Amino acid sequence: MKKMKQMTAITMALIMALGLTACGNKNTTAPAASVPASEPAAAQTQEAVSEEPAPATADSGEKEVLEFYHAYFQDEATWHPAVVMREIYQAFADAHADGDVVFTPIPVEDLAPVYSNAIAAGSFPGMIDLAGTSLPSAAVAQKLVYDMKPYVDAEGIQEQLGLNYTQNDIDGAIYTVHDQLLTLGMWVNTDVLTSTGASAPDTWNSWDAFAEAMETVRTKGEADGIYSYGSGQGSVRMFNAALASTDKGAALLDGPITADGINSAEFEEAFKTVANMDQKNGSANSAVNANDFSADFNDGKSAVFVNGVWAAGGFADSTSFAPTVYPGNVALSSAGGGLTIANGLSEAQTELALEFIKYMTSEEVQTRIFLEVQANPCNPALDLEKLAASGDASVALLAKACSQCNNAGTIVRTIDAAWGSDIATAVQNKLTECSVSGADIDTIFAALKDELIALIG
């Protein structure tokens, strides 16, 4: 989606950092930057909330029950945003306690079996938060999920859905709405840039300018153990943004990848641009997960941290860390799968589920998601800078990061959201191969094209 600055900005911000396979060897002891609420894979590594009660039905008598499955199971000590989200859900349940339907939030550690098993049996959970994971196409094909677009249009709440209204439109229907966005730019250590004499982010108008800055960091900082950036997962994100730096490249991210797209000059140029930088940066600085580079970045051992806006909480106490968009004024932002309603519920259950969609995207709830969950809210009506004035330093940094991305000249979906995680994994793996000194980038790219064309059939 190409978006020019003069147009009204639509807000963006996790779910899921790409779960890709590559060779990583960065060992750190410092905790990774905060994980956004929309990253279920990360959430699943935490311990479940042991005190969370099982859904009760005895008090509901003859009332119908709307079960709502979500992945915010962590306790306060493990992950505070999960507690905030459960409070938000419970407030809705309490507000509708006297209604004809009992709203029952159910936290689970692993959402995938909840909906995949149901789909296999030809059904769907009453309501579920997919937490950024793409809505399975089988659920749509079997007409197992409810089209919310007529309700959204009738209520006039298109604007508060933000990117959901366009990115989650499937042939004129909206089956899922995510209350927060997976939004990614980059973070820079300004002290490292200054000490090595590298150019500042406001001069990175092209990928050539960025590459030159990274090479300066590498050559001038190498003696002090300083490297440019963490590649691997960071590389596939940079490829994503490099592809979007041209109109034709950005258009490829509007829908499924095709053989023509894979064979396009834009695809090749974006891949080789990042591959050449990665090779100079070195395979020792490559890892599966971008968070593996959090400690090095905080310790001043790298210049750029390729991660999402949610990372703001990881280094807000220092004035040397700042957010920036990708070269050419590009940002990545995906709504992804979110709140999804089953088809075939009773009229009363469906009415309550739709009311929950309106509630979760309201300014009141979106404000809590921004301030307390520290994620990029989907509702673009919020004045993030104004809200940040009432928060701490990390919230102010989050607001700056979100605002930069939300107002970028070009905003596109992440590759895994646009093309699928298998495509993103293949690209990341080949970029990792390119990071090895002496690797033949042309040969690796040719192999990637063959692999991708085989994947898409």
mmCIF file with all atom_site columns, C-alpha atoms in Angstrom, residues 189-198 216-217 220-221 224 226 300 303:
data_model
loop_
_atom_site.group_PDB
_atom_site.id
_atom_site.type_symbol
_atom_site.label_atom_id
_atom_site.label_alt_id
_atom_site.label_comp_id
_atom_site.label_asym_id
_atom_site.label_entity_id
_atom_site.label_seq_id
_atom_site.pdbx_PDB_ins_code
_atom_site.Cartn_x
_atom_site.Cartn_y
_atom_site.Cartn_z
_atom_site.occupancy
_atom_site.B_iso_or_equiv
_atom_site.pdbx_formal_charge
_atom_site.auth_seq_id
_atom_site.auth_comp_id
_atom_site.auth_asym_id
_atom_site.auth_atom_id
_atom_site.pdbx_PDB_model_num
ATOM 1  C CA . ASN A 1 189 ? 22.348 4.072  18.844 1.00 0.00 ? 189 ASN A CA 1
ATOM 2  C CA . THR A 1 190 ? 23.254 7.675  18.162 1.00 0.00 ? 190 THR A CA 1
ATOM 3  C CA . ASP A 1 191 ? 26.406 7.444  20.281 1.00 0.00 ? 191 ASP A CA 1
ATOM 4  C CA . VAL A 1 192 ? 27.760 4.678  18.041 1.00 0.00 ? 192 VAL A CA 1
ATOM 5  C CA . LEU A 1 193 ? 26.923 6.609  14.887 1.00 0.00 ? 193 LEU A CA 1
ATOM 6  C CA . THR A 1 194 ? 28.647 9.712  16.244 1.00 0.00 ? 194 THR A CA 1
ATOM 7  C CA . SER A 1 195 ? 31.742 7.946  17.563 1.00 0.00 ? 195 SER A CA 1
ATOM 8  C CA . THR A 1 196 ? 32.326 6.150  14.251 1.00 0.00 ? 196 THR A CA 1
ATOM 9  C CA . GLY A 1 197 ? 31.556 9.187  12.120 1.00 0.00 ? 197 GLY A CA 1
ATOM 10 C CA . ALA A 1 198 ? 28.624 7.513  10.371 1.00 0.00 ? 198 ALA A CA 1
ATOM 11 C CA . THR A 1 216 ? 31.484 3.334  8.126  1.00 0.00 ? 216 THR A CA 1
ATOM 12 C CA . VAL A 1 217 ? 30.340 1.832  11.428 1.00 0.00 ? 217 VAL A CA 1
ATOM 13 C CA . LYS A 1 220 ? 35.675 2.466  12.097 1.00 0.00 ? 220 LYS A CA 1
ATOM 14 C CA . GLY A 1 221 ? 34.216 0.474  14.957 1.00 0.00 ? 221 GLY A CA 1
ATOM 15 C CA . ASP A 1 224 ? 36.334 -1.781 19.406 1.00 0.00 ? 224 ASP A CA 1
ATOM 16 C CA . ILE A 1 226 ? 31.345 -2.675 17.165 1.00 0.00 ? 226 ILE A CA 1
ATOM 17 C CA . GLY A 1 300 ? 26.843 0.163  22.430 1.00 0.00 ? 300 GLY A CA 1
ATOM 18 C CA . ALA A 1 303 ? 24.578 0.847  15.603 1.00 0.00 ? 303 ALA A CA 1
#
